[in-house]
Coordinates of C-alpha atoms in Angstrom, one line a residue:
Chain O
M1463 CA -55.1 -11.6 3.3
G1464 CA -54.1 -15.2 2.7
S1465 CA -50.9 -17.1 3.4
T1466 CA -50.0 -17.2 -0.3
K1467 CA -49.6 -13.4 -0.4
L1468 CA -47.3 -13.6 2.6
I1469 CA -45.2 -16.3 1.0
S1470 CA -44.9 -14.2 -2.1
L1471 CA -43.7 -11.3 0.1
L1472 CA -41.1 -13.6 1.7
F1473 CA -39.8 -14.7 -1.7
C1474 CA -39.7 -11.2 -2.8
L1475 CA -37.6 -10.3 0.2
L1476 CA -35.3 -13.2 -0.3
L1477 CA -34.8 -12.1 -3.9
V1478 CA -34.0 -8.6 -2.8
I1479 CA -31.4 -9.9 -0.4
S1480 CA -29.7 -12.3 -2.9
T1481 CA -29.8 -9.8 -5.7
S1482 CA -28.1 -7.3 -3.5
A1483 CA -25.5 -9.9 -2.6
A1484 CA -24.9 -10.8 -6.3
T1485 CA -24.1 -7.3 -7.3
Q1486 CA -21.9 -6.7 -4.3
K1487 CA -18.4 -7.7 -3.6
K1488 CA -17.8 -11.4 -2.7
I1489 CA -16.2 -11.5 0.8
S1490 CA -15.4 -14.9 2.3
R1491 CA -12.7 -16.9 4.0
E1492 CA -12.8 -19.2 1.1
P1493 CA -10.6 -17.7 -1.7
C1494 CA -12.7 -16.3 -4.6
K1495 CA -9.6 -16.6 -6.8
T1496 CA -6.3 -18.5 -6.5
L1497 CA -3.2 -18.1 -8.6
V1498 CA 0.2 -19.8 -8.3
V1499 CA 3.2 -18.1 -10.0
Y1500 CA 7.0 -18.2 -9.9
F1501 CA 9.0 -15.0 -9.4
H1502 CA 12.6 -14.8 -10.6
D1503 CA 15.0 -12.2 -9.4
I1504 CA 18.5 -11.7 -10.9
L1505 CA 20.4 -9.0 -9.1
Y1506 CA 22.8 -6.7 -10.9
N1507 CA 26.3 -7.3 -9.6
G1508 CA 28.4 -5.1 -11.9
Q1509 CA 28.9 -7.7 -14.5
N1510 CA 25.5 -9.1 -15.5
A1511 CA 23.9 -6.0 -17.0
K1512 CA 22.3 -8.1 -19.8
N1513 CA 20.6 -10.8 -17.6
A1514 CA 20.0 -8.8 -14.5
T1515 CA 16.3 -8.1 -13.7
S1516 CA 16.9 -6.0 -10.6
A1517 CA 19.4 -3.5 -9.3
I1518 CA 20.5 -2.0 -6.0
V1519 CA 19.5 1.7 -6.3
A1520 CA 19.9 2.9 -2.7
A1521 CA 22.3 1.8 0.1
P1522 CA 23.3 3.1 3.5
A1523 CA 26.5 5.1 4.0
W1524 CA 28.5 1.9 4.4
G1525 CA 27.1 0.2 1.3
N1526 CA 27.3 0.4 -2.5
K1527 CA 25.3 -0.5 -5.6
T1528 CA 27.0 -3.7 -6.7
I1529 CA 27.4 -5.6 -3.5
L1530 CA 24.7 -6.1 -0.8
A1531 CA 25.7 -4.4 2.4
E1532 CA 27.1 -6.5 5.2
P1533 CA 26.0 -8.3 7.4
T1534 CA 22.2 -8.3 6.7
H1535 CA 22.0 -6.0 3.7
F1536 CA 20.2 -3.5 6.0
G1537 CA 19.3 -0.3 4.1
D1538 CA 19.7 -1.6 0.5
I1539 CA 16.7 -0.8 -1.8
I1540 CA 16.3 -2.9 -4.9
V1541 CA 14.2 -2.0 -7.9
F1542 CA 13.0 -5.0 -10.0
D1543 CA 11.4 -5.9 -13.3
N1544 CA 11.0 -9.6 -12.8
P1545 CA 9.4 -12.2 -15.1
I1546 CA 6.5 -14.3 -13.7
T1547 CA 6.2 -17.8 -14.9
L1548 CA 3.7 -20.7 -14.3
D1549 CA 6.5 -23.2 -13.5
N1550 CA 9.9 -22.9 -11.9
N1551 CA 11.8 -22.5 -15.1
L1552 CA 13.3 -19.1 -15.6
H1553 CA 13.2 -19.5 -19.3
S1554 CA 9.5 -20.4 -19.5
T1555 CA 7.3 -17.8 -21.3
P1556 CA 6.4 -15.2 -18.8
V1557 CA 2.6 -14.7 -18.1
G1558 CA 3.3 -11.3 -16.6
R1559 CA 5.8 -9.2 -14.7
A1560 CA 6.4 -8.3 -11.1
Q1561 CA 7.6 -4.7 -10.9
G1562 CA 8.4 -2.5 -7.9
L1563 CA 10.9 -2.4 -5.1
Y1564 CA 12.0 -4.4 -2.1
L1565 CA 14.3 -3.3 0.7
Y1566 CA 16.4 -5.0 3.4
D1567 CA 15.1 -3.7 6.7
G1568 CA 16.5 -6.1 9.3
K1569 CA 19.5 -4.7 11.2
H1570 CA 20.4 -7.9 13.0
T1571 CA 18.3 -10.5 11.1
F1572 CA 17.4 -10.9 7.4
N1573 CA 14.2 -9.2 6.6
T1574 CA 12.7 -7.5 3.5
W1575 CA 9.7 -5.3 2.8
F1576 CA 8.0 -5.4 -0.6
G1577 CA 6.0 -2.8 -2.5
F1578 CA 5.1 -3.9 -6.0
S1579 CA 2.5 -5.0 -8.6
F1580 CA 1.9 -8.1 -10.6
T1581 CA 0.8 -7.2 -14.1
F1582 CA -0.7 -10.0 -16.0
N1583 CA -1.0 -10.0 -19.8
S1584 CA -1.6 -13.6 -20.6
T1585 CA -4.7 -15.0 -22.2
G1586 CA -5.9 -16.1 -18.7
H1587 CA -5.8 -12.7 -16.9
K1588 CA -5.6 -9.1 -17.8
G1589 CA -5.0 -6.6 -15.0
S1590 CA -2.8 -6.0 -12.0
I1591 CA -2.7 -6.5 -8.3
T1592 CA -0.6 -4.5 -5.8
L1593 CA 1.1 -6.1 -2.8
A1594 CA 2.8 -4.5 0.2
G1595 CA 4.3 -6.1 3.3
A1596 CA 7.0 -7.8 5.2
D1597 CA 8.9 -10.8 3.9
P1598 CA 11.1 -12.4 6.6
F1599 CA 12.6 -14.6 3.9
L1600 CA 14.4 -17.1 6.2
E1601 CA 11.0 -18.5 7.2
K1602 CA 9.6 -21.3 5.1
T1603 CA 6.4 -19.5 4.1
R1604 CA 5.5 -15.8 4.5
D1605 CA 2.3 -13.9 4.0
I1606 CA 2.1 -10.5 2.3
P1607 CA -1.2 -8.6 1.9
V1608 CA -2.7 -8.0 -1.5
I1609 CA -4.0 -4.5 -1.1
G1610 CA -5.7 -3.6 -4.4
G1611 CA -6.2 -4.6 -8.0
T1612 CA -7.3 -3.4 -11.4
G1613 CA -8.8 -5.0 -14.5
D1614 CA -9.8 -8.6 -13.9
F1615 CA -8.7 -8.0 -10.3
F1616 CA -10.8 -4.8 -9.8
M1617 CA -10.8 -3.9 -6.1
A1618 CA -9.3 -7.2 -5.1
R1619 CA -7.8 -8.0 -1.7
G1620 CA -6.2 -11.1 -0.3
I1621 CA -3.0 -12.7 0.8
A1622 CA 0.0 -13.9 -1.1
T1623 CA 2.0 -16.7 0.4
L1624 CA 5.7 -16.7 -0.5
M1625 CA 8.1 -19.7 -0.5
T1626 CA 11.7 -19.5 -1.5
D1627 CA 11.8 -22.1 -4.3
G1628 CA 15.5 -21.8 -5.2
F1629 CA 18.5 -19.5 -5.1
D1630 CA 22.1 -19.2 -6.3
G1631 CA 24.3 -17.2 -4.0
E1632 CA 23.2 -13.7 -3.4
F1633 CA 22.3 -12.8 -7.0
Y1634 CA 19.5 -15.1 -8.0
F1635 CA 16.4 -16.2 -6.1
R1636 CA 13.1 -17.7 -7.1
L1637 CA 9.8 -17.5 -5.1
R1638 CA 6.8 -19.7 -5.4
I1639 CA 3.9 -17.4 -4.8
T1640 CA 0.3 -18.5 -4.0
I1641 CA -2.1 -15.6 -4.4
N1642 CA -5.4 -16.1 -2.6
L1643 CA -8.0 -13.4 -3.1
Y1644 CA -10.7 -13.2 -0.5
E1645 CA -12.5 -10.1 -1.8
C1646 CA -13.5 -10.1 -5.5
W1647 CA -16.1 -8.5 -7.6
Chain Y
M1298 CA -52.0 -15.1 15.2
G1299 CA -53.2 -13.1 12.2
S1300 CA -51.6 -12.1 9.0
T1301 CA -51.2 -8.5 10.1
K1302 CA -48.8 -9.5 12.8
L1303 CA -46.8 -11.4 10.2
I1304 CA -46.7 -8.4 7.9
S1305 CA -45.4 -6.3 10.8
L1306 CA -42.7 -8.9 11.4
L1307 CA -41.7 -8.8 7.8
F1308 CA -41.4 -5.0 7.8
C1309 CA -39.5 -5.1 11.0
L1310 CA -37.1 -7.5 9.4
L1311 CA -36.7 -5.3 6.3
L1312 CA -36.1 -2.3 8.6
V1313 CA -33.3 -4.2 10.5
I1314 CA -31.6 -5.1 7.2
S1315 CA -31.8 -1.7 5.7
T1316 CA -30.7 0.0 8.9
S1317 CA -27.7 -2.3 9.2
A1318 CA -26.8 -1.4 5.6
A1319 CA -27.1 2.3 6.3
T1320 CA -24.6 2.3 9.2
Q1321 CA -22.2 0.1 7.2
K1322 CA -19.8 0.9 4.5
K1323 CA -21.2 1.6 1.1
I1324 CA -19.8 -0.9 -1.4
S1325 CA -20.9 -0.8 -4.9
R1326 CA -19.7 -0.8 -8.5
E1327 CA -21.2 2.7 -8.9
P1328 CA -18.7 5.1 -7.5
C1329 CA -19.7 6.6 -4.1
K1330 CA -17.4 9.6 -4.7
T1331 CA -15.6 10.9 -7.8
L1332 CA -12.9 13.5 -8.0
V1333 CA -11.0 14.8 -11.0
V1334 CA -7.6 16.5 -10.4
Y1335 CA -4.5 17.5 -12.2
F1336 CA -1.1 16.5 -11.0
H1337 CA 2.0 18.5 -12.0
D1338 CA 5.6 17.1 -11.8
I1339 CA 8.7 19.3 -12.4
L1340 CA 11.8 17.2 -12.0
Y1341 CA 15.0 18.7 -10.6
N1342 CA 17.6 18.7 -13.3
G1343 CA 20.5 20.5 -11.6
Q1344 CA 19.4 24.0 -12.6
N1345 CA 15.8 24.4 -11.6
A1346 CA 16.0 24.2 -7.8
K1347 CA 13.4 26.9 -7.2
N1348 CA 10.7 25.5 -9.5
A1349 CA 11.3 21.8 -9.2
T1350 CA 8.7 19.8 -7.3
S1351 CA 10.4 16.4 -7.5
A1352 CA 14.0 15.0 -7.4
I1353 CA 15.8 11.8 -8.3
V1354 CA 17.0 10.5 -4.9
A1355 CA 18.2 7.0 -5.9
A1356 CA 19.6 5.6 -9.1
P1357 CA 21.3 2.4 -10.2
A1358 CA 25.1 2.1 -10.4
W1359 CA 25.1 3.5 -13.9
G1360 CA 22.8 6.5 -13.1
N1361 CA 23.0 9.8 -11.3
K1362 CA 20.7 12.3 -9.6
T1363 CA 20.3 15.0 -12.3
I1364 CA 19.8 12.9 -15.4
L1365 CA 17.3 10.1 -15.8
A1366 CA 19.2 6.8 -16.4
E1367 CA 19.3 5.5 -20.0
P1368 CA 17.5 4.0 -21.8
T1369 CA 14.3 3.5 -19.8
H1370 CA 15.3 5.2 -16.5
F1371 CA 15.2 1.8 -14.8
G1372 CA 16.1 2.0 -11.2
D1373 CA 15.6 5.8 -10.6
I1374 CA 13.5 6.7 -7.6
I1375 CA 11.9 10.1 -7.5
V1376 CA 10.4 11.8 -4.4
F1377 CA 7.8 14.4 -5.1
D1378 CA 5.8 17.2 -3.5
N1379 CA 3.4 18.0 -6.4
P1380 CA 0.6 20.6 -6.5
I1381 CA -2.9 19.4 -7.3
T1382 CA -5.1 21.7 -9.3
L1383 CA -8.7 21.5 -10.5
D1384 CA -7.8 22.5 -14.1
N1385 CA -4.7 21.9 -16.2
N1386 CA -3.0 25.1 -15.4
L1387 CA 0.1 24.7 -13.3
H1388 CA -0.4 28.1 -11.8
S1389 CA -4.0 27.6 -10.6
T1390 CA -4.5 27.6 -6.8
P1391 CA -3.7 24.1 -5.6
V1392 CA -6.5 22.3 -3.8
G1393 CA -4.0 19.9 -2.2
R1394 CA -0.7 18.1 -2.7
A1395 CA 0.4 14.7 -4.0
Q1396 CA 3.4 13.6 -2.0
G1397 CA 5.4 10.3 -2.0
L1398 CA 7.5 8.5 -4.5
Y1399 CA 7.6 6.9 -7.9
L1400 CA 10.2 4.7 -9.5
Y1401 CA 11.1 3.6 -13.0
D1402 CA 10.8 -0.2 -12.9
G1403 CA 10.8 -1.2 -16.6
K1404 CA 14.1 -2.6 -17.8
H1405 CA 13.2 -2.7 -21.5
T1406 CA 10.0 -0.6 -21.6
F1407 CA 8.9 2.5 -19.8
N1408 CA 7.0 1.6 -16.6
T1409 CA 6.6 3.3 -13.2
W1410 CA 5.3 2.4 -9.8
F1411 CA 3.7 4.9 -7.5
G1412 CA 3.3 5.0 -3.7
F1413 CA 1.9 8.3 -2.5
S1414 CA -0.9 10.2 -0.9
F1415 CA -3.2 13.0 -2.0
T1416 CA -3.8 15.4 0.8
F1417 CA -6.7 17.8 0.3
N1418 CA -7.0 21.0 2.2
S1419 CA -9.6 22.9 0.2
T1420 CA -13.0 24.0 1.3
G1421 CA -14.4 20.9 -0.5
H1422 CA -12.5 18.1 1.1
K1423 CA -10.3 17.6 4.1
G1424 CA -8.4 14.3 4.4
S1425 CA -6.1 12.1 2.4
I1426 CA -6.1 9.0 0.2
T1427 CA -3.2 6.7 -0.3
L1428 CA -2.5 5.1 -3.7
A1429 CA -0.1 2.3 -4.7
G1430 CA 0.4 0.6 -8.0
A1431 CA 1.8 0.3 -11.5
D1432 CA 1.7 3.1 -14.0
P1433 CA 2.7 2.0 -17.5
F1434 CA 2.7 5.6 -18.7
L1435 CA 2.9 5.0 -22.4
E1436 CA -0.7 3.6 -22.3
K1437 CA -3.4 6.2 -22.8
T1438 CA -5.1 5.4 -19.5
R1439 CA -3.8 3.5 -16.5
D1440 CA -5.6 2.4 -13.3
I1441 CA -4.0 2.6 -9.9
P1442 CA -5.7 1.2 -6.7
V1443 CA -6.7 3.7 -4.0
I1444 CA -5.8 1.6 -0.9
G1445 CA -6.9 3.7 2.0
G1446 CA -8.0 7.1 3.3
T1447 CA -8.4 9.3 6.2
G1448 CA -10.7 12.3 7.2
D1449 CA -13.4 12.8 4.6
F1450 CA -12.0 9.7 2.9
F1451 CA -12.1 7.5 6.0
M1452 CA -11.3 3.9 5.0
A1453 CA -11.9 4.6 1.4
R1454 CA -11.0 2.3 -1.5
G1455 CA -11.2 2.7 -5.2
I1456 CA -9.4 3.2 -8.5
A1457 CA -7.6 6.2 -9.9
T1458 CA -7.4 6.5 -13.6
L1459 CA -4.4 8.4 -14.9
M1460 CA -4.1 10.1 -18.3
T1461 CA -1.0 12.0 -19.4
D1462 CA -2.3 15.4 -20.1
G1463 CA 0.9 17.1 -21.2
F1464 CA 4.6 17.0 -20.9
D1465 CA 7.7 19.1 -21.8
G1466 CA 10.7 16.9 -22.4
E1467 CA 11.7 14.7 -19.5
F1468 CA 11.4 17.4 -16.8
Y1469 CA 7.7 18.3 -16.7
F1470 CA 4.6 16.1 -17.0
R1471 CA 1.0 16.6 -16.1
L1472 CA -1.5 13.9 -15.3
R1473 CA -5.3 14.1 -15.4
I1474 CA -6.4 11.8 -12.6
T1475 CA -10.0 10.6 -12.1
I1476 CA -10.5 9.2 -8.7
N1477 CA -13.5 6.8 -8.3
L1478 CA -14.1 5.5 -4.8
Y1479 CA -16.2 2.3 -4.6
E1480 CA -16.0 1.9 -0.8
C1481 CA -17.0 4.8 1.3
W1482 CA -18.4 5.4 4.8
Chain S
M842 CA -50.7 -23.6 5.3
G843 CA -50.9 -22.0 8.8
S844 CA -49.2 -19.0 10.3
T845 CA -46.9 -21.2 12.3
K846 CA -45.2 -22.4 9.2
L847 CA -44.7 -18.9 8.0
I848 CA -43.2 -17.8 11.3
S849 CA -40.8 -20.8 11.0
L850 CA -39.9 -19.6 7.5
L851 CA -39.2 -16.1 8.8
F852 CA -37.0 -17.3 11.6
C853 CA -35.2 -19.5 9.1
L854 CA -34.6 -16.5 7.0
L855 CA -33.3 -14.5 9.9
L856 CA -31.0 -17.3 10.8
V857 CA -29.5 -17.4 7.3
I858 CA -28.9 -13.7 7.3
S859 CA -27.3 -13.6 10.7
T860 CA -25.2 -16.7 10.1
S861 CA -23.9 -15.2 6.9
A862 CA -23.0 -12.1 8.8
A863 CA -21.2 -14.1 11.5
T864 CA -19.0 -15.9 9.0
Q865 CA -18.2 -12.7 7.1
K866 CA -15.9 -9.8 7.9
K867 CA -16.8 -7.5 10.7
I868 CA -17.1 -4.0 9.3
S869 CA -18.1 -1.2 11.6
R870 CA -17.3 2.3 12.6
E871 CA -16.6 1.0 16.1
P872 CA -13.1 -0.5 16.1
C873 CA -13.1 -4.3 16.2
K874 CA -9.5 -4.2 17.6
T875 CA -7.4 -1.5 19.2
L876 CA -3.7 -1.5 20.0
V877 CA -1.5 1.2 21.5
V878 CA 2.3 0.9 20.9
Y879 CA 5.4 3.1 21.0
F880 CA 7.7 3.4 18.1
H881 CA 11.4 4.4 18.6
D882 CA 13.6 5.7 15.8
I883 CA 17.3 6.3 16.2
L884 CA 18.8 7.6 13.0
Y885 CA 22.3 6.7 11.9
N886 CA 24.5 9.9 12.0
G887 CA 27.9 8.5 11.2
Q888 CA 28.9 7.8 14.8
N889 CA 26.1 5.7 16.3
A890 CA 26.3 2.5 14.3
K891 CA 25.7 0.3 17.3
N892 CA 22.5 2.0 18.6
A893 CA 21.0 3.3 15.4
T894 CA 17.8 1.6 14.2
S895 CA 17.4 3.5 11.0
A896 CA 19.6 5.0 8.2
I897 CA 19.4 7.4 5.4
V898 CA 19.8 5.3 2.2
A899 CA 18.8 7.8 -0.5
A900 CA 19.1 11.6 -0.7
P901 CA 18.7 14.2 -3.4
A902 CA 21.7 15.6 -5.3
W903 CA 22.3 18.2 -2.6
G904 CA 22.1 15.7 0.3
N905 CA 24.2 12.9 1.9
K906 CA 23.7 9.9 4.1
T907 CA 24.7 11.1 7.5
I908 CA 23.0 14.5 7.7
L909 CA 19.4 15.2 6.8
A910 CA 19.1 17.5 3.8
E911 CA 18.4 21.2 4.5
P912 CA 16.0 22.8 5.0
T913 CA 13.1 20.3 5.1
H914 CA 15.0 17.0 4.5
F915 CA 13.1 16.8 1.2
G916 CA 14.2 13.7 -0.8
D917 CA 15.8 11.7 2.0
I918 CA 14.6 8.1 2.3
I919 CA 15.2 6.3 5.6
V920 CA 15.0 2.5 6.1
F921 CA 14.2 1.4 9.6
D922 CA 14.1 -1.6 11.9
N923 CA 12.5 0.0 15.0
P924 CA 11.5 -1.7 18.2
I925 CA 7.9 -1.5 19.3
T926 CA 7.2 -1.2 23.0
L927 CA 4.0 -1.1 25.2
D928 CA 5.3 2.0 27.1
N929 CA 7.4 5.0 26.2
N930 CA 10.6 3.5 27.5
L931 CA 13.1 2.7 24.7
H932 CA 14.6 -0.1 26.9
S933 CA 11.4 -2.0 27.6
T934 CA 11.1 -5.4 26.1
P935 CA 9.9 -5.0 22.5
V936 CA 6.6 -6.7 21.6
G937 CA 7.4 -6.5 17.9
R938 CA 9.2 -4.5 15.3
A939 CA 8.2 -1.7 12.8
Q940 CA 10.2 -2.3 9.6
G941 CA 10.1 -0.5 6.3
L942 CA 10.8 3.0 5.0
Y943 CA 9.8 6.6 5.4
L944 CA 10.7 9.6 3.2
Y945 CA 10.7 13.3 3.6
D946 CA 8.5 14.7 0.8
G947 CA 7.7 18.3 1.8
K948 CA 9.7 20.8 -0.2
H949 CA 8.7 23.8 1.8
T950 CA 7.2 22.2 4.9
F951 CA 8.0 19.1 7.0
N952 CA 6.1 16.1 5.7
T953 CA 6.9 12.4 5.6
W954 CA 5.4 9.3 3.9
F955 CA 5.5 5.9 5.5
G956 CA 5.4 2.4 4.0
F957 CA 6.0 -0.2 6.6
S958 CA 4.8 -3.2 8.6
F959 CA 4.4 -3.9 12.2
T960 CA 5.3 -7.5 13.0
F961 CA 4.1 -8.7 16.4
N962 CA 5.7 -11.7 18.1
S963 CA 4.5 -11.3 21.6
T964 CA 2.2 -13.7 23.5
G965 CA -0.7 -11.3 22.8
H966 CA -0.5 -11.1 19.0
K967 CA 1.1 -13.0 16.1
G968 CA 1.0 -11.6 12.7
S969 CA 1.6 -8.3 10.9
I970 CA -0.2 -5.2 9.6
T971 CA 0.9 -3.0 6.7
L972 CA 0.5 0.7 6.8
A973 CA 1.0 3.4 4.1
G974 CA 0.3 7.1 4.1
A975 CA 1.3 10.6 4.8
D976 CA 2.6 11.8 8.2
P977 CA 2.7 15.6 8.4
F978 CA 4.6 15.3 11.7
L979 CA 4.3 18.8 12.9
E980 CA 0.6 18.3 13.5
K981 CA -0.4 17.0 16.9
T982 CA -2.1 13.9 15.6
R983 CA -1.9 12.3 12.2
D984 CA -3.9 9.4 10.7
I985 CA -2.3 6.7 8.4
P986 CA -4.3 3.9 6.8
V987 CA -3.8 0.3 7.8
I988 CA -4.1 -1.3 4.4
G989 CA -3.7 -5.1 5.1
G990 CA -2.7 -7.7 7.6
T991 CA -1.7 -11.3 8.1
G992 CA -2.0 -13.9 10.9
D993 CA -4.1 -12.6 13.8
F994 CA -4.7 -9.5 11.6
F995 CA -5.8 -11.5 8.5
M996 CA -7.2 -9.0 5.9
A997 CA -7.4 -6.2 8.5
R998 CA -8.0 -2.6 7.6
G999 CA -8.1 0.5 9.8
I1000 CA -6.5 3.7 10.9
A1001 CA -3.3 4.3 12.9
T1002 CA -3.2 7.6 14.8
L1003 CA 0.3 8.9 15.3
M1004 CA 1.4 11.3 18.1
T1005 CA 5.0 12.5 18.5
D1006 CA 5.7 11.5 22.1
G1007 CA 9.3 12.7 22.4
F1008 CA 12.4 13.5 20.4
D1009 CA 16.0 14.4 20.9
G1010 CA 17.4 16.7 18.2
E1011 CA 17.1 15.2 14.7
F1012 CA 18.4 11.7 15.6
Y1013 CA 15.8 10.3 17.9
F1014 CA 12.0 10.4 17.9
R1015 CA 9.3 8.4 19.5
L1016 CA 5.7 8.0 18.3
R1017 CA 2.7 6.9 20.3
I1018 CA 0.6 5.0 17.8
T1019 CA -3.0 4.0 18.4
I1020 CA -4.1 1.4 15.9
N1021 CA -7.8 1.1 15.4
L1022 CA -9.0 -1.7 13.1
Y1023 CA -12.5 -1.3 11.5
E1024 CA -12.4 -4.4 9.4
C1025 CA -11.5 -7.7 11.1
W1026 CA -12.3 -11.4 10.5

């Protein structure tokens, strides 16, 4: 048996390995996909039914559904249907929606917890990703896990980095969200 | 050193690679496990306490806990303890339960978001899977990520495809759910 | 071409494979990280505002926000901001917090569903993990999936095993939680 045969075997082996890698999930510390979107939340305050995109739907015994509970809004749960835009303008054409809930879960400090999905319906992306995790929103940037996806984001995982990009009192805030996926198909 | 030795080395290498794959997680675009179940939801309406399997527990300021909020039920949160069956008959012996919550989070269209677990206790399967994601239920089929599992479903991930299989007004609906796991141990 | 060259090629190949493994995620049935923590929950009952760490924020039509609904608390949603300690003493210095929600979702039996994050801020760990899943708390031990993480727990997945370690009526309970991560970077 000559060396040539062995070399063929080697290349064959290499081929098997790389083929298997190609049909498998990409997993790497370099993002396999990155998206930047803006998230706009207008909370219902009893008088803005037309414009509001979110509403308090649960509150502790000492709270109510038109004013966030004092002092840290602890116990309030908000359901939202928020537009997602590619720039920071609330009136830009949405590329999708962020829908789900967040809750205030800091008794002595401000903290929130999000469980929601981004659904994209633009020309660029079709599909959804689901996120769940803590958002201590007084920090400049916060990371929330991306725990699953569908469509173009089939089986995706990653990290979304949130930055508060603007707010107006307690009834409007805007997040700049950088989504980095580290597991893609 | 002869060619035979080299061939041995090659096979040894192949063995290492395949052994390592065998003890690792199966990850593939072909499902490693598929289940089809039916999910039955009977919503509490103030008069069906005995039969109801779910209840509105949170609602926006303009809603209440026995009637879904108009026009798109936006802001209602429902907690459920729903039987899971292998056929579409509500009265078949359940093979497990679906327990958790869903919320209506479309302001202008119908949309829901689910966070829940299937717990199986049949002879076929022991363990649970957790799902979280958007269900725009007017679409014929919708995909929701399976984000984790325990027992027979240890560390599982996948996609559940939901189809509305029947409904009776606003207080009963039945889903046909195909669970495809793409990551199994 | 001599055998030596082939052997070099082989070693080169081995190196590529092992390097790729080293820069990838660790996935194994042996935990890559294990943590044991205690979780303390003091539920608001109308009279313990100062000490309470959690509160009923949603309840079914037949419930309220200071008494858990009878008979199985079905439909109650609790938001919590619970201290995490390294031993079973409520008054030990917390190493982090558990924040999020749980809900009672058993109509005829006791069952809960958790969606929350551990945020660690001790010298040992910085970062958070998110958990979601069913806790049938009358069982001795229960498993809940760890579905994502950030910081030191970047992209983590695993299983948390819960044991009820103590309770005092319906307004205090303590869990011993063993967190085993099976996917780490």
